[in-house]
């Protein structure tokens, strides 16, 4: 897709603008919201925002039209930052787990649990055999492809994370009580749920996205290394999820000890691994790719998404060159560690602009031009 060294990509979500949050809650936009719309419209070159402001002032704004505007702002935000591959900052998704789970038969929501920092998600129990009610993200992708001026990559929550973040009631009961090895029983129940999610939910969704024109699909598996003995389940489910999906495929894994993924992940049918490195500062771990002969693309996380500190272009350049000395520059991409939804748009924009400039400096350093 990209023809230059150290191309840049986004990873996932952006913070939702206040006017979007208020509109989806049925609340009126504030004067500050309308001022923010004008300010970012000028920065991003978006015209016609008087229509958006009129929409937000209406007694009952059409929420889908508001989400269209939010998606457009996010696409232009990532394009203006200079990224080579963009999406919509997951503007339409309440959250990566709940959005998907609400479109799957068999889930029952119980309440909120803390995920990290001050972020919470609504956790569900699996109370019946899972099946897809309708492929999701398809209309979202069509909108992004219609407005984007750069190549597009669509993120989708993976089957292992959907399983790991749920209470597994149905599949555990289906295992029966015939074994006294409770750990093994839980492992088998987890595998059964994850494979059903892969085959019955994620695979038809990915195939629908490919049919709608998805060239690159990123499967998000932040829970991938939560339980080291379940990495074989992660790999088996991923391969089932992407079966007969004609698109470039990547996996994003949040920060952890990536050594736990090997050697199992060598059997994963994936083209690109996008991993967090800035969060831990352990860039030496890229050597595991060389040690295991893993020749797939690597998305190198060089922006800390949990800090307002703006990484300099020179720091980003140095991290890319450090990895390039081990793996060579040809298969390296530059990206934030994860989605930037915990940062303000001002901070995220400054970080991404420096990401793009750091990649340019890295190209210059290896004699590949700007």
XYZ file of C-alpha atoms in Angstrom:
370
model
C 0.000 0.000 0.000
C 2.691 2.510 0.986
C 5.769 2.895 -1.195
C 8.052 4.885 1.119
C 10.085 3.838 4.125
C 8.665 4.343 7.619
C 5.063 5.050 6.547
C 2.789 6.314 9.323
C -0.553 4.985 10.540
C -3.142 5.577 13.217
C -4.041 2.742 15.570
C -7.544 3.389 16.859
C -9.745 5.739 18.769
C -9.581 9.493 19.280
C -11.273 11.432 22.067
C -14.880 12.180 21.186
C -15.636 15.916 20.835
C -17.849 17.349 23.565
C -20.537 18.250 21.023
C -20.746 14.619 19.870
C -20.989 13.289 23.418
C -23.705 15.786 24.342
C -25.699 15.145 21.165
C -25.710 11.377 21.724
C -26.886 11.974 25.299
C -29.683 14.242 24.105
C -28.064 17.333 25.595
C -27.678 20.715 23.813
C -24.289 21.872 22.573
C -22.608 24.573 24.671
C -21.083 27.821 23.419
C -17.670 26.255 24.050
C -18.631 23.294 21.827
C -19.593 25.616 18.960
C -16.351 27.568 19.353
C -14.371 24.316 19.204
C -16.162 23.360 15.998
C -15.128 26.681 14.409
C -11.539 26.388 15.664
C -10.950 22.843 14.384
C -12.824 23.499 11.147
C -10.300 26.256 10.408
C -7.337 24.001 11.302
C -8.637 21.067 9.259
C -10.097 23.021 6.344
C -13.665 21.764 6.850
C -16.379 23.887 5.269
C -20.109 24.103 5.896
C -19.987 23.752 9.681
C -22.869 26.203 10.068
C -25.033 23.238 9.074
C -23.525 21.193 11.917
C -24.065 24.000 14.424
C -27.670 24.408 13.283
C -28.130 20.668 13.643
C -26.765 20.744 17.187
C -29.048 23.668 18.114
C -32.146 21.783 16.970
C -34.352 20.308 19.728
C -33.733 16.711 18.649
C -30.685 16.509 16.355
C -30.399 13.538 14.030
C -27.719 11.538 15.850
C -26.519 9.723 12.721
C -25.914 13.040 10.972
C -24.002 14.260 14.014
C -21.908 11.069 13.945
C -21.233 11.638 10.228
C -19.833 15.064 11.085
C -17.747 13.626 13.919
C -16.328 10.965 11.598
C -15.501 13.620 8.982
C -13.691 15.764 11.566
C -11.649 12.735 12.727
C -10.679 11.700 9.182
C -9.574 15.244 8.344
C -7.736 15.438 11.719
C -5.586 12.406 10.884
C -5.050 13.575 7.303
C -4.014 17.061 8.433
C -1.539 15.490 10.861
C 0.015 13.920 7.758
C -0.598 10.204 8.382
C -0.351 7.880 5.405
C -3.232 5.612 6.539
C -6.306 6.948 8.339
C -9.751 6.076 9.740
C -12.422 7.923 11.718
C -11.095 7.706 15.267
C -13.909 5.214 16.019
C -16.247 8.198 16.260
C -19.394 6.063 16.023
C -18.395 3.432 18.600
C -19.305 3.870 22.225
C -16.339 1.649 23.095
C -14.470 -1.205 21.348
C -16.022 -4.051 23.396
C -19.575 -2.869 24.020
C -20.162 -1.735 20.433
C -19.430 -5.226 19.124
C -21.073 -7.157 21.957
C -24.374 -5.337 21.430
C -24.485 -6.775 17.917
C -23.975 -10.371 19.003
C -26.717 -12.683 20.238
C -25.814 -14.378 23.510
C -24.440 -11.412 25.512
C -26.149 -9.929 28.576
C -24.703 -6.749 30.103
C -24.209 -6.642 33.875
C -22.429 -3.358 34.669
C -19.286 -1.246 34.432
C -15.792 -2.435 35.325
C -12.564 -0.462 35.269
C -10.233 -1.113 32.321
C -7.377 1.361 32.973
C -6.782 4.836 34.421
C -10.252 6.344 34.893
C -11.693 4.435 31.938
C -14.489 1.927 32.369
C -16.361 -0.419 30.076
C -19.721 -2.136 30.395
C -19.042 -5.863 30.911
C -21.350 -8.615 29.696
C -21.865 -12.291 30.417
C -22.217 -14.848 27.640
C -25.464 -16.622 28.482
C -26.188 -18.406 25.186
C -24.307 -19.673 22.163
C -23.050 -16.606 20.309
C -24.120 -15.670 16.800
C -23.959 -12.503 14.763
C -27.138 -10.487 14.437
C -25.724 -8.368 11.579
C -22.209 -7.547 10.333
C -21.027 -4.296 11.887
C -18.786 -1.390 10.823
C -19.840 -1.801 7.164
C -21.758 1.499 6.821
C -19.061 3.175 8.909
C -16.372 1.961 6.481
C -18.363 3.069 3.431
C -18.659 6.582 4.858
C -14.938 6.796 5.619
C -13.975 5.537 2.155
C -16.297 8.111 0.598
C -14.676 11.075 2.365
C -11.060 9.987 2.977
C -8.244 11.398 0.867
C -5.710 8.826 2.121
C -5.711 4.996 2.214
C -7.963 3.565 4.907
C -7.512 0.854 7.549
C -10.548 -0.319 9.522
C -10.085 -1.599 13.117
C -12.233 -4.470 14.429
C -12.231 -5.954 17.934
C -10.864 -9.484 17.858
C -12.512 -12.688 19.114
C -10.034 -13.382 21.900
C -10.523 -9.971 23.510
C -14.316 -10.220 23.202
C -14.117 -13.552 25.028
C -11.550 -12.485 27.618
C -13.478 -9.376 28.639
C -16.720 -11.328 29.180
C -18.051 -13.613 31.882
C -18.094 -17.025 30.219
C -21.218 -18.569 31.732
C -22.795 -20.530 28.845
C -19.677 -22.251 27.541
C -18.461 -23.106 31.031
C -21.771 -24.789 31.819
C -21.663 -26.565 28.444
C -18.404 -28.219 29.488
C -20.364 -30.138 32.121
C -19.061 -31.194 35.513
C -17.323 -34.376 34.463
C -13.805 -33.207 35.169
C -12.218 -32.242 38.471
C -9.522 -30.246 36.647
C -11.245 -26.882 36.890
C -8.390 -25.011 35.214
C -8.568 -27.283 32.176
C -12.358 -26.968 32.094
C -12.103 -23.169 32.057
C -9.457 -23.315 29.293
C -11.658 -25.522 27.109
C -14.670 -23.259 27.715
C -12.599 -20.212 26.783
C -11.437 -21.909 23.590
C -14.999 -22.888 22.643
C -16.321 -19.347 23.156
C -13.398 -17.717 21.339
C -13.682 -20.029 18.332
C -17.434 -19.478 18.083
C -16.846 -15.726 18.151
C -14.175 -16.090 15.466
C -16.250 -18.282 13.146
C -19.783 -17.044 13.746
C -19.218 -13.335 14.435
C -15.862 -11.873 13.419
C -15.290 -13.846 10.206
C -18.598 -12.862 8.570
C -17.996 -9.286 9.687
C -14.510 -9.186 8.156
C -15.779 -10.745 4.944
C -18.552 -8.151 4.749
C -15.994 -5.388 5.275
C -13.792 -6.796 2.520
C -16.804 -6.968 0.208
C -17.492 -3.313 1.040
C -14.004 -2.364 -0.084
C -11.756 -2.786 2.962
C -8.173 -3.049 1.722
C -6.642 -3.316 5.199
C -8.299 -4.645 8.356
C -6.711 -4.312 11.805
C -7.873 -6.887 14.354
C -7.524 -5.389 17.842
C -6.502 -7.876 20.521
C -5.463 -5.846 23.582
C -6.002 -8.913 25.779
C -3.665 -11.095 23.695
C -1.071 -11.800 26.376
C -3.269 -11.565 29.460
C -3.017 -15.333 29.964
C 0.178 -16.829 28.550
C -1.236 -20.359 28.352
C -4.049 -19.095 26.094
C -1.870 -17.658 23.314
C -2.558 -20.818 21.234
C -6.292 -19.965 21.500
C -5.565 -16.419 20.314
C -3.708 -17.708 17.248
C -6.243 -20.427 16.378
C -9.153 -17.978 16.685
C -7.397 -15.271 14.668
C -6.819 -17.712 11.815
C -10.481 -18.723 11.862
C -11.583 -15.085 11.951
C -9.561 -14.130 8.865
C -10.283 -17.267 6.834
C -11.031 -16.316 3.186
C -10.849 -12.582 3.937
C -9.225 -10.912 0.886
C -7.532 -7.932 2.560
C -4.265 -6.973 4.190
C -4.523 -8.119 7.807
C -2.854 -6.753 10.899
C -3.135 -7.341 14.623
C -2.729 -4.696 17.318
C -1.667 -5.851 20.776
C -1.443 -3.468 23.725
C 1.676 -3.262 25.869
C 2.874 -6.447 27.497
C 5.740 -8.916 27.343
C 5.628 -9.776 23.653
C 7.959 -12.703 24.257
C 4.849 -14.529 25.488
C 3.467 -14.525 21.938
C 6.345 -16.551 20.558
C 6.689 -19.064 19.016
C 2.896 -19.530 18.668
C 2.294 -16.273 16.788
C 4.513 -17.474 13.957
C 1.527 -19.624 12.941
C -0.837 -16.623 12.771
C -1.967 -15.698 9.246
C -1.275 -11.993 9.617
C 0.697 -9.512 7.509
C 1.499 -6.850 10.089
C 1.915 -6.609 13.859
C 1.308 -3.203 15.487
C 2.788 -3.190 18.996
C 3.375 -0.758 21.844
C 6.971 0.092 22.670
C 7.014 3.682 23.938
C 4.943 2.751 26.980
C 7.638 0.377 28.265
C 10.668 1.970 26.606
C 11.928 -1.532 25.794
C 12.827 -1.220 22.116
C 15.378 -4.001 22.474
C 12.465 -6.421 22.266
C 12.291 -5.915 18.489
C 15.158 -8.413 18.410
C 12.643 -11.221 19.005
C 11.474 -10.715 15.410
C 15.002 -11.387 14.223
C 15.597 -14.199 16.688
C 12.486 -16.069 15.509
C 12.933 -15.222 11.819
C 9.634 -13.327 11.780
C 9.703 -11.317 8.541
C 6.252 -9.692 8.768
C 5.716 -5.922 8.933
C 6.068 -4.274 12.337
C 4.154 -1.180 13.407
C 6.483 0.415 15.936
C 4.715 2.280 18.744
C 6.679 5.501 19.339
C 4.050 7.724 21.020
C 2.954 7.262 24.649
C -0.835 7.506 24.621
C -0.987 7.860 28.417
C 1.108 11.039 28.648
C 0.729 14.651 27.497
C 4.477 14.880 26.925
C 5.032 15.555 23.219
C 7.713 13.277 21.815
C 10.173 15.188 19.628
C 10.714 14.311 15.946
C 14.350 13.551 16.754
C 13.363 11.069 19.479
C 10.938 9.358 17.117
C 13.576 9.261 14.371
C 16.067 7.639 16.744
C 13.597 4.939 17.834
C 12.829 4.084 14.198
C 16.508 3.942 13.286
C 17.226 1.822 16.349
C 14.666 -0.750 15.189
C 15.879 -0.459 11.593
C 19.401 -1.411 12.637
C 18.028 -4.731 13.904
C 15.326 -5.499 11.329
C 16.131 -3.280 8.356
C 13.905 -0.310 7.442
C 11.790 -1.910 4.726
C 9.099 -3.460 6.945
C 8.832 -0.835 9.672
C 5.836 1.454 10.133
C 5.577 4.309 12.629
C 2.508 4.672 14.836
C 1.241 5.641 18.284
C 1.310 2.866 20.862
C -2.488 2.666 20.779
C -5.516 4.871 20.198
C -5.185 8.437 21.492
C -8.661 8.695 23.038
C -7.265 9.583 26.460
C -5.539 12.702 25.112
C -7.060 16.020 24.043
C -7.174 16.754 20.324
C -4.506 19.455 20.780
C -2.106 17.009 22.417
C -2.924 14.194 19.970
C -2.439 16.496 16.987
C 0.958 17.681 18.219
C 2.067 14.095 18.845
C 0.947 12.899 15.416
C 2.531 15.836 13.590
C 5.837 14.985 15.276
C 5.333 11.308 14.387
C 5.123 12.242 10.715
C 8.141 14.548 10.962
C 10.145 11.933 12.864
C 9.433 9.379 10.117
C 10.581 11.923 7.536
C 13.825 12.476 9.453
C 14.358 8.715 9.620
C 13.942 8.420 5.849
C 16.423 11.243 5.423
C 18.897 9.522 7.730
C 18.902 6.297 5.708
C 19.236 8.219 2.465
C 15.696 7.525 1.271
C 14.774 11.181 0.843
C 11.961 12.949 2.645
